[in-house]
XYZ file of N, CA and C in Angstrom:
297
model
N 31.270 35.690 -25.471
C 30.676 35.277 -26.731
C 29.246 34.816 -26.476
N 28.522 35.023 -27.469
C 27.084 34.550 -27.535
C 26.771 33.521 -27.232
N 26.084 32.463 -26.061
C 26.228 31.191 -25.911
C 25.430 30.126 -26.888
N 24.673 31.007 -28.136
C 24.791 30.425 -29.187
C 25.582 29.847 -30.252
N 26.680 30.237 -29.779
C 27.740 30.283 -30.518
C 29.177 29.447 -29.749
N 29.814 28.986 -30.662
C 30.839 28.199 -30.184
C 32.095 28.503 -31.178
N 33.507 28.536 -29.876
C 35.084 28.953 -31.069
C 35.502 27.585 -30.908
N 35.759 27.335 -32.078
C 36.763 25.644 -32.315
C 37.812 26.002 -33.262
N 38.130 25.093 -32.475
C 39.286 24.989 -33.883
C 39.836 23.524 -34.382
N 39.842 23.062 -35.642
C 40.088 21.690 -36.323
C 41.277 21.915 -36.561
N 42.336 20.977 -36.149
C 43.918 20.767 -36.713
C 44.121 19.639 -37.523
N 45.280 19.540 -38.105
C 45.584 18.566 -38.502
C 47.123 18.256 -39.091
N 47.680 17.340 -38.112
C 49.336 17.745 -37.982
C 50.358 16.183 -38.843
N 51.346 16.758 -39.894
C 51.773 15.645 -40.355
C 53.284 16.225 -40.688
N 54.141 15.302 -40.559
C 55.592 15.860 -40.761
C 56.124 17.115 -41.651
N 55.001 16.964 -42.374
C 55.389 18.242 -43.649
C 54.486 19.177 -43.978
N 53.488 19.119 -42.660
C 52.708 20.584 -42.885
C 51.693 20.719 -41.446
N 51.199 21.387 -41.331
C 50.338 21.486 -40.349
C 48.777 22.453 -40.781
N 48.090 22.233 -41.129
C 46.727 22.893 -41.202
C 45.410 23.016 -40.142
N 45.220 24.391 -39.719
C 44.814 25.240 -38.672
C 43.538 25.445 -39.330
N 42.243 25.483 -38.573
C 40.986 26.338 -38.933
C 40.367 26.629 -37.472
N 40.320 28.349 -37.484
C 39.371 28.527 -36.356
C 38.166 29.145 -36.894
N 36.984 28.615 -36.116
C 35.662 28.486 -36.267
C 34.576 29.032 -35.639
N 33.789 29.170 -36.052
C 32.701 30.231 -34.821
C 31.584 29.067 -35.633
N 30.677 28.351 -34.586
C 29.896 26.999 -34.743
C 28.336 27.367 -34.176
N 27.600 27.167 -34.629
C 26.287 27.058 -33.687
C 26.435 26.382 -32.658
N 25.663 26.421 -31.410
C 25.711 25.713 -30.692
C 25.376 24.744 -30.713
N 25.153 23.286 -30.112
C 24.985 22.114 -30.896
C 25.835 21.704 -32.051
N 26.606 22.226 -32.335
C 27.597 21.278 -33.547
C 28.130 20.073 -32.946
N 28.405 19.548 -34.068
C 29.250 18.391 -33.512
C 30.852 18.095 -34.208
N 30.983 17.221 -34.032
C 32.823 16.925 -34.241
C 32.477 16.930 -35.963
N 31.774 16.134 -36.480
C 31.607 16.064 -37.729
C 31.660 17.509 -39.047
N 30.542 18.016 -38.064
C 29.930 19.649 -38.492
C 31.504 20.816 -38.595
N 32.074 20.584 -37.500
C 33.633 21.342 -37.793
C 34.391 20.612 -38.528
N 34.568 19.125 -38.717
C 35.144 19.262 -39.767
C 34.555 19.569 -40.791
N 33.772 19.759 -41.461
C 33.044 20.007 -42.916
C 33.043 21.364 -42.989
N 32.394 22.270 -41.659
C 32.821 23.659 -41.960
C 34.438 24.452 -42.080
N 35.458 23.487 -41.601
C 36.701 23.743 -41.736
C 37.280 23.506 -43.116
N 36.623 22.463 -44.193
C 37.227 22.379 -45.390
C 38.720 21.391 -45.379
N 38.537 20.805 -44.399
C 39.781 20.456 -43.908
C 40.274 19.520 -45.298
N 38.949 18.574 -45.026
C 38.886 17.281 -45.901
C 38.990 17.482 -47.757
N 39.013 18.503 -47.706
C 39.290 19.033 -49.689
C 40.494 19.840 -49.621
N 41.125 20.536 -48.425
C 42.565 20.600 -48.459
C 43.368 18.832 -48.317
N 42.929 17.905 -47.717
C 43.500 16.891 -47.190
C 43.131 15.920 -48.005
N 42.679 15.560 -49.012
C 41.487 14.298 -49.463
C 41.954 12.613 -49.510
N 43.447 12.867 -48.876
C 44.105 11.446 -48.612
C 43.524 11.374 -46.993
N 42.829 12.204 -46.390
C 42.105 11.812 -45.034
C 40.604 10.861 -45.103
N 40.052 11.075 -46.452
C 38.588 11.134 -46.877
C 38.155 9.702 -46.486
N 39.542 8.880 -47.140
C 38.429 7.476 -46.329
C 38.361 7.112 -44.947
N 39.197 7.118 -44.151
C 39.121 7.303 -43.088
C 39.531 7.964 -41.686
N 38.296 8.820 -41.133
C 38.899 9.705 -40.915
C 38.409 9.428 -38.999
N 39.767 9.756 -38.721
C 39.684 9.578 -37.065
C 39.901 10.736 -36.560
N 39.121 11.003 -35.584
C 39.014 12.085 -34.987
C 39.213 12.486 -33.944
N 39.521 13.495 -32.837
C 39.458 13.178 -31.417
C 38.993 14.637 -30.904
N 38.837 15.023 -29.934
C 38.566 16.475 -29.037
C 40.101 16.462 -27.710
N 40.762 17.805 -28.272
C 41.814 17.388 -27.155
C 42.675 16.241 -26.876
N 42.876 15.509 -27.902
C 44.097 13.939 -27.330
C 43.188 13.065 -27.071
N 41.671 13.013 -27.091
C 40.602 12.111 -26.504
C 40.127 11.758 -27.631
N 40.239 10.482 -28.097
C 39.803 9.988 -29.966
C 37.791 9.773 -29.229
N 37.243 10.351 -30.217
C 35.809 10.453 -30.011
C 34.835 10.255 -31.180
N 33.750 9.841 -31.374
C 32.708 9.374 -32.478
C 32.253 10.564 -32.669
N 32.391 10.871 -34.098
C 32.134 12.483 -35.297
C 30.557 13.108 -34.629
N 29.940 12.129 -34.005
C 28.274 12.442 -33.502
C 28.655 13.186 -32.058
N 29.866 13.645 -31.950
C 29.942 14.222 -30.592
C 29.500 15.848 -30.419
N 29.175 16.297 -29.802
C 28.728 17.291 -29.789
C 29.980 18.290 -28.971
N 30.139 19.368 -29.411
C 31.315 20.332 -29.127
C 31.314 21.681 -28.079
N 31.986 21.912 -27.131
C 31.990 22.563 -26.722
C 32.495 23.952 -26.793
N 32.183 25.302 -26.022
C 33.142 26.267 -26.715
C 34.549 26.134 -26.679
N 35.558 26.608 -27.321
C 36.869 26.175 -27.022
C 37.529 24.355 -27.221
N 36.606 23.565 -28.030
C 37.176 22.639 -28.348
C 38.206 22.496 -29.107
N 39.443 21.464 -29.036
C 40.356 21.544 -30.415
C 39.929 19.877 -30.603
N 39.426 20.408 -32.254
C 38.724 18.738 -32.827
C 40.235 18.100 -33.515
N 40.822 17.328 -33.621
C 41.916 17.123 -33.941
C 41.795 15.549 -34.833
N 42.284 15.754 -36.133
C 42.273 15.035 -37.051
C 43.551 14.071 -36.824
N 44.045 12.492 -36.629
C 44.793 11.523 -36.799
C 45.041 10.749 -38.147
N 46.382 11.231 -37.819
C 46.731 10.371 -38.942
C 47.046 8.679 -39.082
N 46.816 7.891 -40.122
C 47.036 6.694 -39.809
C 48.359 6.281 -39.235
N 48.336 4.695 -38.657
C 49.507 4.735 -38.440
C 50.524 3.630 -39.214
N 51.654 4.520 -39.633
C 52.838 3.939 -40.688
C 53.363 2.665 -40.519
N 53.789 2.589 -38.687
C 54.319 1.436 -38.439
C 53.474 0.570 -36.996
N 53.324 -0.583 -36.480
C 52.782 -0.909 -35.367
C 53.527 -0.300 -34.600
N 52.988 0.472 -33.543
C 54.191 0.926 -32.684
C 54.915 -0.224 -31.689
N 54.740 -1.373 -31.465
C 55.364 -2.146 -31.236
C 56.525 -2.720 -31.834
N 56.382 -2.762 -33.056
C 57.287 -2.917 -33.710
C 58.445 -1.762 -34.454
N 57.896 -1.227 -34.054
C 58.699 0.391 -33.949
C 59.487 0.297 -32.815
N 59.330 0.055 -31.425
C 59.838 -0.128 -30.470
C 61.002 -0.846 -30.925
N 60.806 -2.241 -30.990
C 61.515 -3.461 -31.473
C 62.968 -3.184 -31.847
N 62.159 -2.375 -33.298
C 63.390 -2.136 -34.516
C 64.227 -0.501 -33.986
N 63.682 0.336 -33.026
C 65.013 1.198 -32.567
C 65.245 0.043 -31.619
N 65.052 -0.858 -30.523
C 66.129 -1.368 -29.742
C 66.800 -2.067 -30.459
N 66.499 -2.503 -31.532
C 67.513 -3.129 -32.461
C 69.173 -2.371 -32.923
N 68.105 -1.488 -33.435
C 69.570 -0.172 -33.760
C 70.336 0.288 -32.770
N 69.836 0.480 -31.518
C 70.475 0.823 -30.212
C 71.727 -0.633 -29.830
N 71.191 -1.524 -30.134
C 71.573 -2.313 -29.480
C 72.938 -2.305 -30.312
N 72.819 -2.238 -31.887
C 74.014 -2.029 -32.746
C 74.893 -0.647 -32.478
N 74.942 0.033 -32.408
C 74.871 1.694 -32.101
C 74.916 2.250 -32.855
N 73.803 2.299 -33.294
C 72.944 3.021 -34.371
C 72.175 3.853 -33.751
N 72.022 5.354 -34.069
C 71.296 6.665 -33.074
C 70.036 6.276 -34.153
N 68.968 6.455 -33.513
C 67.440 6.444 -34.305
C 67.226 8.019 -34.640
């Protein structure tokens, strides 16, 4: 590929759907720039206020700049503290209750 050019792809994964965009980017884009060229955020608009981002499992600031073959990956908030998620299955375990 042209090393002007960059393939990404923006995900974004939630129990009841999963939405995919692959991308062909100028070089110099950044994390921000794929999401906006992916449309992600007007399929998603419960992401709009805040939106966390990462490259690969690595949570990163939207001013990041992208490489070819990045996966920019959109997070979802989180439902429960995971500590206390912990807690409440050893709770149920402890009753024998399967989580």
């Amino acid at each position: 590929m042209d090393p002007a050019w960059l393939r990404v792809t923006v995900v974004y994964c939630a129990p009841a759907c999963e939405d995919s965009s692959e991308l062909t980017m100028p070089s110099g884009s950044t994390v921000h720039d794929a999401i906006a060229a992916s449309e992600l955020l007007t399929r998603r608009p419960e992401l709009r206020d805040s939106i966390d981002a990462g490259v690969w499992g690595q949570r990163c600031a939207l001013d990041r700049p992208l490489a070819d073959g990045d996966r920019v990956e959109l997070y979802r908030p989180l439902t429960i503290d995971p500590k206390e998620g912990r807690r409440l299955r050893a709770d149920l375990r402890k009753r024998g209750v399967k989580s």
